[in-house]
Short mmCIF file of C-alpha atoms in Angstrom, two decimals:
data_model
loop_
_atom_site.label_atom_id
_atom_site.label_comp_id
_atom_site.label_asym_id
_atom_site.label_seq_id
_atom_site.Cartn_x
_atom_site.Cartn_y
_atom_site.Cartn_z
CA UNK A 1 0.00 0.00 0.00
CA UNK A 2 1.44 3.34 -1.04
CA UNK A 3 1.67 6.18 1.43
CA UNK A 4 0.49 9.59 0.30
CA UNK A 5 3.28 12.13 0.43
CA UNK A 6 2.67 15.06 2.71
CA UNK A 7 2.58 18.45 1.08
CA UNK A 8 5.65 20.45 2.01
CA UNK A 9 4.61 23.55 3.88
CA UNK A 10 6.64 26.66 4.36
CA UNK A 11 8.08 26.85 7.89
CA UNK A 12 6.46 29.45 10.13
CA UNK A 13 9.78 30.87 11.28
CA UNK A 14 10.90 32.19 7.88
CA UNK A 15 11.59 35.90 7.61
CA UNK A 16 10.37 37.81 4.55
CA UNK A 17 13.01 40.21 3.27
CA UNK A 18 12.28 42.98 0.78
CA UNK A 19 15.06 44.38 -1.42
CA UNK A 20 15.19 47.58 -3.46
CA UNK A 21 17.65 47.08 -6.30
CA UNK A 22 19.41 49.40 -8.72
CA UNK A 23 21.12 47.88 -11.74
CA UNK A 24 22.74 48.51 -15.07
CA UNK A 25 21.17 45.92 -17.37
CA UNK A 26 23.65 46.39 -20.23
CA UNK A 27 25.42 43.05 -19.96
CA UNK A 28 22.55 40.89 -18.71
CA UNK A 29 19.81 38.84 -20.36
CA UNK A 30 17.11 40.69 -18.45
CA UNK A 31 15.82 39.98 -14.95
CA UNK A 32 15.17 36.34 -15.85
CA UNK A 33 15.09 34.22 -18.98
CA UNK A 34 12.51 31.47 -19.32
CA UNK A 35 11.97 28.57 -21.67
CA UNK A 36 14.41 27.21 -24.23
CA UNK A 37 16.67 30.27 -24.08
CA UNK A 38 17.08 30.10 -20.30
CA UNK A 39 20.32 31.82 -19.28
CA UNK A 40 22.37 32.10 -16.12
CA UNK A 41 23.48 35.59 -17.09
CA UNK A 42 20.50 37.36 -15.56
CA UNK A 43 20.04 39.89 -12.78
CA UNK A 44 18.01 37.46 -10.68
CA UNK A 45 20.58 34.69 -11.00
CA UNK A 46 23.43 36.93 -9.88
CA UNK A 47 21.47 37.94 -6.77
CA UNK A 48 20.34 34.37 -6.06
CA UNK A 49 23.93 33.12 -6.17
CA UNK A 50 24.91 35.56 -3.43
CA UNK A 51 21.74 34.92 -1.38
CA UNK A 52 22.38 31.17 -1.39
CA UNK A 53 25.96 31.71 -0.32
CA UNK A 54 24.89 34.16 2.39
CA UNK A 55 22.10 32.01 3.88
CA UNK A 56 23.37 28.51 3.10
CA UNK A 57 19.90 27.77 1.67
CA UNK A 58 19.95 26.15 -1.77
CA UNK A 59 16.21 26.38 -2.50
CA UNK A 60 15.78 30.09 -1.84
CA UNK A 61 13.38 31.88 -4.22
CA UNK A 62 13.46 35.49 -5.37
CA UNK A 63 10.25 37.26 -6.47
CA UNK A 64 10.48 40.54 -8.36
CA UNK A 65 8.01 43.34 -8.93
CA UNK A 66 8.64 43.71 -12.67
CA UNK A 67 10.64 41.49 -15.02
CA UNK A 68 12.82 43.85 -17.01
CA UNK A 69 13.97 42.76 -20.44
CA UNK A 70 17.39 42.34 -22.04
CA UNK A 71 19.51 45.49 -21.66
CA UNK A 72 16.92 47.41 -19.60
CA UNK A 73 18.04 49.11 -16.38
CA UNK A 74 16.36 49.77 -13.02
CA UNK A 75 16.48 52.66 -10.58
CA UNK A 76 14.27 50.85 -8.06
CA UNK A 77 13.43 47.23 -8.78
CA UNK A 78 11.69 45.51 -5.83
CA UNK A 79 12.18 41.87 -4.88
CA UNK A 80 11.56 39.65 -1.87
CA UNK A 81 12.83 36.33 -0.54
CA UNK A 82 12.16 34.21 2.53
CA UNK A 83 14.91 32.88 4.74
CA UNK A 84 15.56 31.21 8.08
CA UNK A 85 18.74 33.26 8.48
CA UNK A 86 18.93 35.49 11.55
CA UNK A 87 21.33 37.98 9.97
CA UNK A 88 20.65 41.60 10.81
CA UNK A 89 19.11 43.72 8.08
CA UNK A 90 22.15 45.99 7.79
CA UNK A 91 24.45 42.96 7.58
CA UNK A 92 22.33 41.53 4.73
CA UNK A 93 22.65 44.81 2.84
CA UNK A 94 26.41 44.99 3.37
CA UNK A 95 26.93 41.33 2.43
CA UNK A 96 24.95 41.60 -0.81
CA UNK A 97 26.69 44.79 -1.91
CA UNK A 98 30.09 43.30 -1.08
CA UNK A 99 29.66 40.18 -3.23
CA UNK A 100 27.35 41.33 -6.04
CA UNK A 101 28.85 42.68 -9.29
CA UNK A 102 29.33 46.44 -9.18
CA UNK A 103 26.57 46.98 -11.77
CA UNK A 104 23.98 45.62 -9.29
CA UNK A 105 23.38 47.48 -6.02
CA UNK A 106 21.02 46.85 -3.11
CA UNK A 107 19.88 50.30 -2.02
CA UNK A 108 17.44 49.22 0.71
CA UNK A 109 16.67 46.11 2.77
CA UNK A 110 13.57 45.69 4.94
CA UNK A 111 11.92 42.88 6.86
CA UNK A 112 8.26 42.81 5.84
CA UNK A 113 5.09 40.90 6.69
CA UNK A 114 5.03 37.22 5.64
CA UNK A 115 2.29 37.79 3.04
CA UNK A 116 4.19 40.46 1.09
CA UNK A 117 4.98 39.34 -2.48
CA UNK A 118 6.90 41.72 -4.75
CA UNK A 119 4.99 40.71 -7.89
CA UNK A 120 1.50 39.91 -6.62
CA UNK A 121 1.21 43.00 -4.39
CA UNK A 122 2.44 45.51 -6.98
CA UNK A 123 -0.22 48.12 -7.81
CA UNK A 124 1.53 49.97 -10.64
CA UNK A 125 4.85 50.34 -12.43
CA UNK A 126 6.62 53.25 -14.09
CA UNK A 127 9.23 53.18 -16.85
CA UNK A 128 11.21 56.20 -18.05
CA UNK A 129 12.98 56.56 -21.40
CA UNK A 130 15.90 58.98 -21.61
CA UNK A 131 16.86 60.78 -24.82
CA UNK A 132 19.53 63.31 -25.78
CA UNK A 133 19.12 65.82 -28.61
CA UNK A 134 22.16 67.36 -30.28
CA UNK A 135 24.04 67.43 -33.56
CA UNK A 136 26.86 65.42 -31.94
CA UNK A 137 26.14 62.43 -29.64
CA UNK A 138 27.70 62.75 -26.19
CA UNK A 139 30.51 60.27 -25.61
CA UNK A 140 29.49 60.06 -21.94
CA UNK A 141 25.73 59.56 -22.38
CA UNK A 142 25.83 57.28 -25.43
CA UNK A 143 25.64 54.01 -23.45
CA UNK A 144 22.58 54.96 -21.40
CA UNK A 145 20.47 57.29 -23.56
CA UNK A 146 18.90 57.27 -27.02
CA UNK A 147 20.38 59.98 -29.22
CA UNK A 148 18.23 62.13 -31.55
CA UNK A 149 19.75 64.56 -34.03
CA UNK A 150 16.49 66.53 -33.90
CA UNK A 151 13.78 66.73 -31.25
CA UNK A 152 10.57 64.77 -31.95
CA UNK A 153 7.30 66.72 -31.95
CA UNK A 154 6.12 66.56 -28.32
CA UNK A 155 2.62 67.82 -29.16
CA UNK A 156 2.04 65.05 -31.69
CA UNK A 157 3.38 62.46 -29.27
CA UNK A 158 1.07 63.67 -26.50
CA UNK A 159 -1.90 63.46 -28.86
CA UNK A 160 -0.96 59.87 -29.66
CA UNK A 161 -0.35 59.17 -25.96
CA UNK A 162 -3.91 60.25 -25.16
CA UNK A 163 -5.15 57.43 -27.43
CA UNK A 164 -3.08 54.92 -25.47
CA UNK A 165 -4.09 55.89 -21.95
CA UNK A 166 -6.95 54.09 -20.26
CA UNK A 167 -7.88 50.41 -20.16
CA UNK A 168 -7.18 48.60 -23.44
CA UNK A 169 -6.24 45.23 -24.85
CA UNK A 170 -2.51 45.71 -25.53
CA UNK A 171 -2.09 42.36 -27.31
CA UNK A 172 -0.65 44.02 -30.41
CA UNK A 173 1.70 46.18 -28.34
CA UNK A 174 3.44 43.09 -27.02
CA UNK A 175 5.66 40.24 -28.16
CA UNK A 176 4.30 37.90 -25.48
CA UNK A 177 3.40 34.51 -26.95
CA UNK A 178 1.16 33.47 -24.07
CA UNK A 179 -0.63 35.56 -21.48
CA UNK A 180 -3.75 34.96 -19.40
CA UNK A 181 -4.94 38.46 -20.21
CA UNK A 182 -3.53 41.19 -22.42
CA UNK A 183 -5.77 43.92 -20.98
CA UNK A 184 -3.84 46.57 -19.07
CA UNK A 185 -4.63 49.98 -17.62
CA UNK A 186 -2.24 52.69 -18.76
CA UNK A 187 -2.58 55.56 -16.32
CA UNK A 188 -0.39 58.17 -17.92
CA UNK A 189 2.28 58.93 -20.51
CA UNK A 190 4.34 62.07 -19.99
CA UNK A 191 6.72 63.56 -22.54
CA UNK A 192 8.85 66.28 -21.04
CA UNK A 193 12.16 68.06 -21.29
CA UNK A 194 13.62 70.63 -23.61
CA UNK A 195 16.93 71.57 -25.13
CA UNK A 196 19.37 68.68 -25.12
CA UNK A 197 17.41 66.17 -23.06
CA UNK A 198 13.92 64.65 -23.28
CA UNK A 199 12.19 61.88 -21.37
CA UNK A 200 9.12 59.69 -21.84
CA UNK A 201 7.48 58.33 -18.70
CA UNK A 202 4.92 55.51 -18.84
CA UNK A 203 2.83 54.58 -15.79
CA UNK A 204 0.60 51.47 -15.93
CA UNK A 205 -0.89 48.84 -13.65
CA UNK A 206 1.33 46.27 -15.38
CA UNK A 207 3.28 45.73 -18.60
CA UNK A 208 3.23 42.88 -21.09
CA UNK A 209 6.50 41.64 -22.58
CA UNK A 210 8.08 44.45 -24.64
CA UNK A 211 4.94 46.58 -24.19
CA UNK A 212 6.81 49.67 -22.96
CA UNK A 213 9.44 49.41 -25.71
CA UNK A 214 6.86 49.00 -28.50
CA UNK A 215 4.79 51.94 -27.25
CA UNK A 216 7.84 54.21 -27.01
CA UNK A 217 9.13 53.13 -30.43
CA UNK A 218 5.73 53.93 -31.97
CA UNK A 219 5.47 57.30 -30.20
CA UNK A 220 8.92 58.28 -31.44
CA UNK A 221 8.02 57.45 -35.05
CA UNK A 222 4.89 59.59 -34.67
CA UNK A 223 7.00 62.39 -33.16
CA UNK A 224 9.45 62.22 -36.06
CA UNK A 225 6.60 62.30 -38.60
CA UNK A 226 7.18 58.85 -40.11
CA UNK A 227 3.68 57.65 -39.20
CA UNK A 228 0.41 59.38 -38.20
CA UNK A 229 -1.03 59.34 -34.68
CA UNK A 230 -4.17 57.66 -36.05
CA UNK A 231 -2.11 54.47 -36.40
CA UNK A 232 -2.56 53.90 -32.66
CA UNK A 233 -6.20 52.88 -33.11
CA UNK A 234 -5.30 50.69 -36.10
CA UNK A 235 -2.64 48.92 -34.03
CA UNK A 236 -5.18 48.20 -31.28
CA UNK A 237 -7.45 46.76 -33.97
CA UNK A 238 -4.68 44.61 -35.44
CA UNK A 239 -4.84 46.40 -38.79
CA UNK A 240 -1.33 47.84 -38.40
CA UNK A 241 1.73 46.76 -36.43
CA UNK A 242 3.62 48.91 -33.94
CA UNK A 243 7.02 50.38 -34.75
CA UNK A 244 10.23 48.58 -33.83
CA UNK A 245 10.90 48.43 -30.07
CA UNK A 246 12.87 51.35 -28.69
CA UNK A 247 16.54 50.89 -27.79
CA UNK A 248 16.66 49.12 -24.39
CA UNK A 249 19.83 50.92 -23.26
CA UNK A 250 17.79 54.09 -22.63
CA UNK A 251 14.91 52.43 -20.74
CA UNK A 252 14.75 52.37 -16.94
CA UNK A 253 12.32 50.83 -14.49
CA UNK A 254 11.80 53.89 -12.33
CA UNK A 255 9.31 52.86 -9.66
CA UNK A 256 6.98 50.11 -8.45
CA UNK A 257 4.07 51.21 -6.26
CA UNK A 258 2.50 49.06 -3.54
#
């Protein structure tokens, strides 16, 4: 007679630790890579390697608020993990920053309630896209901004942005192959700046794969006059396709709200 295996339950004494993370995504394959192209060269894997060494726990899991894509950076990614370690919060912060690569930094560590989950509890996310405008690209900004030889038309871009805001099915503004739902609420798109620097900020309840990059790429083409703002409605309808995704080196996860 076979015995039924007992379901493994999470021990009650685990601490839930929340991390705020800043990183330069230039040399990584995104936060995580899934499926056939799974890679160890990801932000999450680098952090997990140090967490496992720090805690001595091989099966530790790291949840993140927003999975950034290849080459995308973060000012304030949020993640959490559970551990039986009794290390002090400040010691955790110092340990992680000592052993992580210098392009990944832990800016804040907190112990939070057991039910906190960085992904499931996230209410909204904000990306910002940084652009420089000049007749000569800056040698210092070239790795982290998108260079324009002329400024795109902000008024046209805002008109197009107004067609994107609200609750829509963003299926055609995504490269996701599978998703339970492609409906998202886009709260706001701001285009600001003047002179030699411009920025595009996108605030939504959540983002599909490549959604932010496809929206920004399309807005830039509208701003440069290579396609009309009316294309936004045709893209939603599947009649037209969005423009090529914007350059990831200039895209930053700015904030996750809880």
